[in-house]
Coordinates of C-alpha atoms in Angstrom, one line a residue:
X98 CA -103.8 -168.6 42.4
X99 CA -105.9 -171.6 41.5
X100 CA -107.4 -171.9 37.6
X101 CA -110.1 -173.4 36.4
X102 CA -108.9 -175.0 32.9
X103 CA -108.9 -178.2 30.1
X104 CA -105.1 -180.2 29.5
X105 CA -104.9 -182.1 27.1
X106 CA -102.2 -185.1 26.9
X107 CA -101.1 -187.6 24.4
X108 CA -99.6 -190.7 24.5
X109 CA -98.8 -193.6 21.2
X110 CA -98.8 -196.9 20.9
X111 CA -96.2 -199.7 20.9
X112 CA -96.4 -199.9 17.1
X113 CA -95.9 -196.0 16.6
X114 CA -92.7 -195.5 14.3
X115 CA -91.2 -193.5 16.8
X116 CA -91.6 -195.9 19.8
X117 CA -90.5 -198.5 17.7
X118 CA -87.0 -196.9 16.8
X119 CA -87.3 -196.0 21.1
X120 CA -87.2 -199.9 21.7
X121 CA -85.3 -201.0 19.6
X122 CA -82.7 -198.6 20.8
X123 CA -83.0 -199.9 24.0
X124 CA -83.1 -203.6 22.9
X125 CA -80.0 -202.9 21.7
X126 CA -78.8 -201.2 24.8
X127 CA -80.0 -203.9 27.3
X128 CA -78.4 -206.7 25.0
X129 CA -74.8 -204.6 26.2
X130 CA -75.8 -204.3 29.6
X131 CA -76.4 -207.7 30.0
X132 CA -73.4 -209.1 28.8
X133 CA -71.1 -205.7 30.4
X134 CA -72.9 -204.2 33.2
X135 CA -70.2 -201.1 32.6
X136 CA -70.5 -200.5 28.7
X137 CA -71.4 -197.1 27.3
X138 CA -74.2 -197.0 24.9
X139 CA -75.7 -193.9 22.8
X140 CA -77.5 -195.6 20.3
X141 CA -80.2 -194.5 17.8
X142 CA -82.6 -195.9 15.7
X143 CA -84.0 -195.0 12.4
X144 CA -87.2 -197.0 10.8
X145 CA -88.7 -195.9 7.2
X146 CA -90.2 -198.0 4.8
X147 CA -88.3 -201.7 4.4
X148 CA -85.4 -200.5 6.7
X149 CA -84.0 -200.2 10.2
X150 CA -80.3 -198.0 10.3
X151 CA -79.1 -197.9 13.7
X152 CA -76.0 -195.6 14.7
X153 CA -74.3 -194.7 17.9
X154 CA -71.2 -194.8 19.7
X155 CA -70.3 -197.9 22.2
X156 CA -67.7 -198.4 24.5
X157 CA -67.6 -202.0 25.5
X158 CA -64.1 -204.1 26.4
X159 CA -65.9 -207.8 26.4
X160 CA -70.0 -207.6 24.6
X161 CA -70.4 -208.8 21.5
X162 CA -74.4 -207.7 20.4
X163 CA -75.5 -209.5 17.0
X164 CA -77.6 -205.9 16.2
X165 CA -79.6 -207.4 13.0
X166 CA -80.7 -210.2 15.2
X167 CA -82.3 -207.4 17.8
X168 CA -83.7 -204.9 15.7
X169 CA -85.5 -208.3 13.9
X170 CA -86.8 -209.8 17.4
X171 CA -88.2 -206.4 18.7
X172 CA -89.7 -205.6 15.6
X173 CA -91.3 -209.2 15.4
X174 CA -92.4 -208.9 19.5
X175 CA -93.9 -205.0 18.9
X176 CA -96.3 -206.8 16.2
X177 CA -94.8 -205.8 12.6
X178 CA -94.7 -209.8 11.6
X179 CA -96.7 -209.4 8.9
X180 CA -95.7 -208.2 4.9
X181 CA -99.2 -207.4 4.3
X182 CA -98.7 -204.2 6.9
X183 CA -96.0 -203.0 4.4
X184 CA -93.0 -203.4 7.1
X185 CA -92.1 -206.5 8.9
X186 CA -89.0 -208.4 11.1
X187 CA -88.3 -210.5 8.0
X188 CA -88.0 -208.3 5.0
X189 CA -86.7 -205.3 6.2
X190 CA -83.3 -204.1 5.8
X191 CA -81.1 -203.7 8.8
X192 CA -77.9 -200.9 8.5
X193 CA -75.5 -200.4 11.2
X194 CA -72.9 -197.4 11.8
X195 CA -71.7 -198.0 15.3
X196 CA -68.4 -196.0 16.1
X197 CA -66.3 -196.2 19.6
X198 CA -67.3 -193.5 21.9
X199 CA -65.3 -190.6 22.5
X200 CA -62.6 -190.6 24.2
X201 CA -62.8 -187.3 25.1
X202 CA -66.4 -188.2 26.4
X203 CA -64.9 -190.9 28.3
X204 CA -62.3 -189.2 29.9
X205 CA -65.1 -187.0 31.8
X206 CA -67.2 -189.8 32.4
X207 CA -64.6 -192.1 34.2
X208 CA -62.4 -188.8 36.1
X209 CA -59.2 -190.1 35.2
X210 CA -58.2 -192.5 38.0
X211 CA -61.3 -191.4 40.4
X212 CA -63.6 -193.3 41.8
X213 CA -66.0 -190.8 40.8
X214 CA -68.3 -190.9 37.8
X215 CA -68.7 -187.3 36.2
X216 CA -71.5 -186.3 34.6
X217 CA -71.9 -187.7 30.2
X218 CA -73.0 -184.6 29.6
X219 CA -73.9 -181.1 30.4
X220 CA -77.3 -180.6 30.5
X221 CA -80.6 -179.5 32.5
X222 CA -83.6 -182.7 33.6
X223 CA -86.5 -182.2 35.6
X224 CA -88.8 -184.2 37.7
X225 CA -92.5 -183.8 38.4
X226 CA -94.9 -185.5 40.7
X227 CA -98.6 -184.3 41.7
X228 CA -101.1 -185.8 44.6
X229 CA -103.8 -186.0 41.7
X230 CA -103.2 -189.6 41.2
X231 CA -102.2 -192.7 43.6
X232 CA -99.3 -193.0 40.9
X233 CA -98.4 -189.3 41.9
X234 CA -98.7 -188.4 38.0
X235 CA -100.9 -185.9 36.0
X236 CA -104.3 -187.4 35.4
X237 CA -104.2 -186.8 31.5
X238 CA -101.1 -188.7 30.5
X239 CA -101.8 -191.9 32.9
X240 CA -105.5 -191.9 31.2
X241 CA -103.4 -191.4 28.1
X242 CA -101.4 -194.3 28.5
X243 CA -103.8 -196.4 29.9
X244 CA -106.6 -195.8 26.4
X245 CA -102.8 -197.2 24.9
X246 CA -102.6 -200.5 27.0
X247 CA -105.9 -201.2 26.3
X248 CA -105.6 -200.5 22.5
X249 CA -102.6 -203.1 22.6
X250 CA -104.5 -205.5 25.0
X251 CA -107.6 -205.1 22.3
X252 CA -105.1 -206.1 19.7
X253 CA -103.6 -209.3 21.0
X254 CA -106.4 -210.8 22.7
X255 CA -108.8 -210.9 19.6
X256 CA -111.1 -208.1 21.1
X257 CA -110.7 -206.1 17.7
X258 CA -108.9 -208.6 15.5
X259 CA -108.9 -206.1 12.5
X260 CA -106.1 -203.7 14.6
X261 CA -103.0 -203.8 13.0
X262 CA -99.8 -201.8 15.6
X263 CA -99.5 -198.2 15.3
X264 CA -101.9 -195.8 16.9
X265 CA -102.1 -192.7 19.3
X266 CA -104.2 -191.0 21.0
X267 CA -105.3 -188.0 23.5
X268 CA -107.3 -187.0 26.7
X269 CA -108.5 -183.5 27.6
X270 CA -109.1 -183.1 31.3
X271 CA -111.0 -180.2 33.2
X272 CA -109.1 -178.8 35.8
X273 CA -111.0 -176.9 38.6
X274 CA -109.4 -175.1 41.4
X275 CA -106.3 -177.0 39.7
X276 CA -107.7 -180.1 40.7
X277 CA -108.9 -182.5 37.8
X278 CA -112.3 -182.8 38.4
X279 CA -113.8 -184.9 34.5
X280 CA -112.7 -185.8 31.1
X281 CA -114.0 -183.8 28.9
X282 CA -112.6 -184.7 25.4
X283 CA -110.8 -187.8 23.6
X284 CA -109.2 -188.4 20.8
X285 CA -107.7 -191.7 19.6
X286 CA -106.5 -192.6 15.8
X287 CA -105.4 -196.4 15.4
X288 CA -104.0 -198.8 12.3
X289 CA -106.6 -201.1 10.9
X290 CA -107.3 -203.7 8.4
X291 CA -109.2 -202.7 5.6
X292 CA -112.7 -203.5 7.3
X293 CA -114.9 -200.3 7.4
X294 CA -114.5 -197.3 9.0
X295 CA -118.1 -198.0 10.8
X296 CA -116.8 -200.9 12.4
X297 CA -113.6 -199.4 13.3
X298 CA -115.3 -196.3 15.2
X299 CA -117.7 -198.7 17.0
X300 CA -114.9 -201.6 18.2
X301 CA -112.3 -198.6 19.6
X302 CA -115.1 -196.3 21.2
X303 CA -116.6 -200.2 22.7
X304 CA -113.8 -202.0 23.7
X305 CA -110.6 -199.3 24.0
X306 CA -112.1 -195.9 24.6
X307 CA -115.0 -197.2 27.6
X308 CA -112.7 -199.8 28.9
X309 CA -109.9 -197.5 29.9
X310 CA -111.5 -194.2 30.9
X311 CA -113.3 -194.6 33.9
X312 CA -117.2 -193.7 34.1
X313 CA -116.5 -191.8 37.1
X314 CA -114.5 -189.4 35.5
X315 CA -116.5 -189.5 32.3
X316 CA -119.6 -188.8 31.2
X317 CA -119.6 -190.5 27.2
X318 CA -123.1 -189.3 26.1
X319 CA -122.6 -186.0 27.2
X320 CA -119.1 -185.7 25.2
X321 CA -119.8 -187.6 22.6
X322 CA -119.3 -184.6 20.4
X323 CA -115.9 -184.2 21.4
X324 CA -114.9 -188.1 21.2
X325 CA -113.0 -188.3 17.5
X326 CA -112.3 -191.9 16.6
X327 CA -110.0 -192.1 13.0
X328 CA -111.1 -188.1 12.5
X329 CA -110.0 -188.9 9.3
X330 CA -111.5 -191.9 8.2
X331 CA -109.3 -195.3 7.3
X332 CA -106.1 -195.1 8.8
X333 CA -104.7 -198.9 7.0
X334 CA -101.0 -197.4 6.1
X335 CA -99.2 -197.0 8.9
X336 CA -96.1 -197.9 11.2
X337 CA -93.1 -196.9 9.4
X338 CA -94.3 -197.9 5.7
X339 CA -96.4 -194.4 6.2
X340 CA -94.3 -192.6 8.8
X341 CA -90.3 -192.4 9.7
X342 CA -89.5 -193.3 13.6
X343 CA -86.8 -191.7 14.9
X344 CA -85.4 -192.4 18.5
X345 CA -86.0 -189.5 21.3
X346 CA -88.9 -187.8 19.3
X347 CA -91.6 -188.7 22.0
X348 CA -90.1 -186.9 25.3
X349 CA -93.3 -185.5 26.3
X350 CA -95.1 -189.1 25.8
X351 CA -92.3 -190.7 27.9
X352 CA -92.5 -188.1 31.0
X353 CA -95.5 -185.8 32.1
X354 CA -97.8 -185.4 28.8
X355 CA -96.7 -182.1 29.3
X356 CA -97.8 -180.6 32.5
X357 CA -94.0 -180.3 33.9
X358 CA -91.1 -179.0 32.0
X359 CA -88.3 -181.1 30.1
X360 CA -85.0 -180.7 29.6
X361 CA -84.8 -181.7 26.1
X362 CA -82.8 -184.8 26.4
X363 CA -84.4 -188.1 25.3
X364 CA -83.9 -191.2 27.3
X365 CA -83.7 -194.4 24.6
X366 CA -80.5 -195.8 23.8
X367 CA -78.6 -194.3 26.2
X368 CA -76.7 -196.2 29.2
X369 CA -77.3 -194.2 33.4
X370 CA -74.0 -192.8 32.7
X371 CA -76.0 -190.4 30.5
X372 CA -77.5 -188.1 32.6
X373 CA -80.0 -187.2 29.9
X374 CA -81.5 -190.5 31.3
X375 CA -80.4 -190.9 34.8
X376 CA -80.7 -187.7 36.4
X377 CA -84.3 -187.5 35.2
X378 CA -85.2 -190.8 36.5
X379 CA -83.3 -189.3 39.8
X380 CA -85.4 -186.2 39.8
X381 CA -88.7 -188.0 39.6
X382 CA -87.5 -190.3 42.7
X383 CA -86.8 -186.8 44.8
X384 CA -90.1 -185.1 43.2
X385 CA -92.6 -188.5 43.8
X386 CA -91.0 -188.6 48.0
X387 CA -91.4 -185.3 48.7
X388 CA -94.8 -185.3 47.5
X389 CA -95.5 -188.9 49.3
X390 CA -94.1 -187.2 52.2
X391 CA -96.9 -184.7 52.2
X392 CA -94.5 -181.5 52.2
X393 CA -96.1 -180.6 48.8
X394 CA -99.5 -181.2 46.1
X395 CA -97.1 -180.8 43.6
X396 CA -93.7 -180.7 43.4
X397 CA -91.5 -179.7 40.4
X398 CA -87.5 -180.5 40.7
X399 CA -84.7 -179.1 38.3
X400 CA -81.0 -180.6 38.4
X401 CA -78.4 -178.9 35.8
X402 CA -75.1 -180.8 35.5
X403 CA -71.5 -180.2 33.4
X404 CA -69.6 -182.8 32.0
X405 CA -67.1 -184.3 34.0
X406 CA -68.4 -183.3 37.6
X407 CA -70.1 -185.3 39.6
X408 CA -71.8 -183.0 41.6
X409 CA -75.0 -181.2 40.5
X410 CA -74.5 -177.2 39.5
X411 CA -77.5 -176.8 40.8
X412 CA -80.8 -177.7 42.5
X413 CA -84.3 -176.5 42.5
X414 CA -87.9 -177.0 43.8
X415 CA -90.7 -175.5 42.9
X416 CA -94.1 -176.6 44.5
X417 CA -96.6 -174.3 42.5
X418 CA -97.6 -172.2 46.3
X419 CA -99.1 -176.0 47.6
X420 CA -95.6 -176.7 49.6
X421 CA -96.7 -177.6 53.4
X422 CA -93.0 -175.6 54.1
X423 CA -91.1 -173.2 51.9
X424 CA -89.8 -174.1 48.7
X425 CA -86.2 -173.3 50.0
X426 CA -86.7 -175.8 52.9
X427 CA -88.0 -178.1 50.5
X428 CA -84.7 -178.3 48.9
X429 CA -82.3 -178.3 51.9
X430 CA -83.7 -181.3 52.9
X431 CA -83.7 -182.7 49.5
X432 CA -79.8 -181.7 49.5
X433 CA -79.5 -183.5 53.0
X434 CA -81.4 -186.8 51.8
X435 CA -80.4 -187.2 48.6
X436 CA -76.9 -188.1 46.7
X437 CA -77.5 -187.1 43.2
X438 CA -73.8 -187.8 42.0
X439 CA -74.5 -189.5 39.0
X440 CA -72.1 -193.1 40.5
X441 CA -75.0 -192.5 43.4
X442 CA -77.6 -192.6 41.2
X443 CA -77.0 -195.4 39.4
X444 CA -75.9 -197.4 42.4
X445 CA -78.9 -196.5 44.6
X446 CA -81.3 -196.7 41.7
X447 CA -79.6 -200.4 40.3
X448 CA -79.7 -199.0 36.8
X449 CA -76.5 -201.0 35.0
X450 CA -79.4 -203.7 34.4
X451 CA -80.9 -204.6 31.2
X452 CA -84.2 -203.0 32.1
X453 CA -85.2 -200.5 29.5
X454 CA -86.7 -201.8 26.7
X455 CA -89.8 -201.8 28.8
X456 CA -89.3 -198.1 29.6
X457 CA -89.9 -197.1 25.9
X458 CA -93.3 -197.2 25.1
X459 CA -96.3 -196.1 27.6
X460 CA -94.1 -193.8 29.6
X461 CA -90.7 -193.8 31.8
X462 CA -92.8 -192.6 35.5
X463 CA -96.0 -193.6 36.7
X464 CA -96.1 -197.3 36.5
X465 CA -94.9 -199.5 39.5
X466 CA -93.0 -202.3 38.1
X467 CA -90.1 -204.1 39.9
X468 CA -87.6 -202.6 37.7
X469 CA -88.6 -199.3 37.7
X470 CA -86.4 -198.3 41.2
X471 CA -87.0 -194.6 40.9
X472 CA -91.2 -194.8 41.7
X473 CA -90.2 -196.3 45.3
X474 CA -91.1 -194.2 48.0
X475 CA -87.8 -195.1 50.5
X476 CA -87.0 -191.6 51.2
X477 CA -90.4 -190.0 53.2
X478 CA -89.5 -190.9 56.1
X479 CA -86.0 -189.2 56.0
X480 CA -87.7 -186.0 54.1
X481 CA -89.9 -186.1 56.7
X482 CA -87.3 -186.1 59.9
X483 CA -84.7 -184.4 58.0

């Protein structure tokens, strides 16, 4: 039955501590790929106060990856270049405690002498995709992400010169009919110079908040109540010097701001053979065609795996009662379309590349960039005529 209701989503900023243990993780991890298109990479990052500790197992015959010299240039390129913000490239400690992998992870990886890849792990991933956007995402986490591009673009272009790199923010959408229909709250916190919380408010509702949430959707003066800039005043410690950034501690951030549900495994640091990461980015492919293909508004796909098999335990679709055919239908044609063997995957998808360091901050689905194989729509014509 349709509902009238507000979501809210959030999404963080580039200089967040956690998204800056996420890219450096995968820094790390595309430096392997590029050098051994085949290596096997779980890698995770830690960032407090003057340090960077990075652990994780590798398996890789012929890469050699100079690790301090990574964490250092991401750190620098994120914005933390400066010892005046209290952690920077320079002075921070780096710590490494990288082990083999398992070879009992291994073993169910490669199959022994198959051809076939079996699954890195057991595990449940879901994909979402919705008609409410031209990106086929929910409408609060793209606005999310895009108040967080802008915050960044404000940043480096001089628009608000006193910004310094973390920050986060949210946006509360009314749903009518289950259709989002306005904006109806935001909420956005970001790092600053020492400069006056007046000015702060002003510059971010000016330049960040008006500049990424469209009018259309929006009516400022008559929400203006429910618009918190800094709720709590000066927010000048921050990054890691105020907060620890773990890898894999943003999963909502990185897929549907929480409108879908998620299997619990972060992507960062972790090479396709890891289903964690490349069976979600395969679910999102299957959910974002059938929806393009118009035999559902909304379309929600689980896959459940076990290590060492290739083929999925199991598959299911759920459309929320918008399918244009049943749900079970839905899902033999997914079945008949789609190879969701994880060697599959990560041939179809091209994902042995040293593309995901620009997959850890503003979101894994929803943004059409070359490299991001699993938002083409190749398969609506087949879903279609299947």
């Amino acid at each position: 039955m349709p509902r009238n209701y507000i979501f809210s989503s959030e999404s963080v900023a580039r200089g967040h501590p956690d998204k800056v243990a996420d890219q450096i993780s995968d820094a790390i991890l595309d430096a392997f790929l590029a050098q051994e298109a085949t290596a096997h990479v779980a890698c995770e990052t830690l960032v407090t106060t003057g340090l960077v500790l990075v652990a994780g197992e590798v398996l890789a015959r012929e890469a050699y990856v100079d690790i301090p010299s990574i964490v250092r240039r991401t750190v620098a390129r994120i914005g933390y270049d400066d010892p005046a913000i209290g952690f920077d490239h320079a002075s921070c400690a780096v710590l490494t405690a990288i082990d083999e992998q398992s070879p009992d992870i291994n073993r169910g990886v490669e199959q022994a002498g198959s051809e076939e890849l079996g699954a890195g792990d057991q595990g449940i991933m879901f994909g979402y995709a919705t008609d409410a956007t031209p990106e086929l995402m929910p409408l609060p986490i793209m606005l999310a992400h895009r108040m967080m591009i802008r915050l960044e673009e404000a940043r480096r272009d001089g628009s608000l010169d006193f910004l310094r790199p973390d920050g986060k923010g949210a946006v509360s959408v009314r749903y009518e009919n289950d259709r989002p229909v306005s904006v109806e709250g935001i909420v956005l916190a970001a790092q600053h110079k020492d400069v006056g919380i007046g000015k702060v408010r002003e510059g971010l509702l000016e330049e960040v908040i008006k500049k990424s949430i469209p009018r259309e959707l929006c009516d400022f003066s008559r929400i203006c109540d429910h618009i918190h800039i800094n709720q709590t005043g000066a927010f000048v410690a921050g990054g890691p010097k105020a907060d620890t950034g773990l890898t894999g501690r943003k999963i909502i951030v990185d897929t549907y701001g929480g409108s879908a549900p998620h299997g619990g495994g972060a992507f960062s640091g972790k090479d396709p053979t890891k289903v964690d990461r490349s069976a979600t980015y395969a679910a999102r492919w299957v959910a974002k065609n059938v929806v393009a293909a118009k035999l559902a508004r909304r379309c929600l796909v689980e896959l459940a795996y076990v290590i060492g098999k290739a083929e999925p335990v199991s598959i299911a679709v759920e459309t929320h009662g918008t399918g244009a055919i049943p749900d079970p239908e839905i899902e033999q044609r997914i079945r008949r379309v789609f190879d969701l063997r994880p060697r599959a995957i990560i041939e179809t998808l091209r994902l042995r590349r040293p593309i995901y360091e620009q997959t850890a901050s503003y979101g894994h689905f929803g943004r059409n960039l070359e490299d991001f194989t699993w938002e083409r729509l190749d398969r609506v014509d087949a879903l279609r005529q299947a």
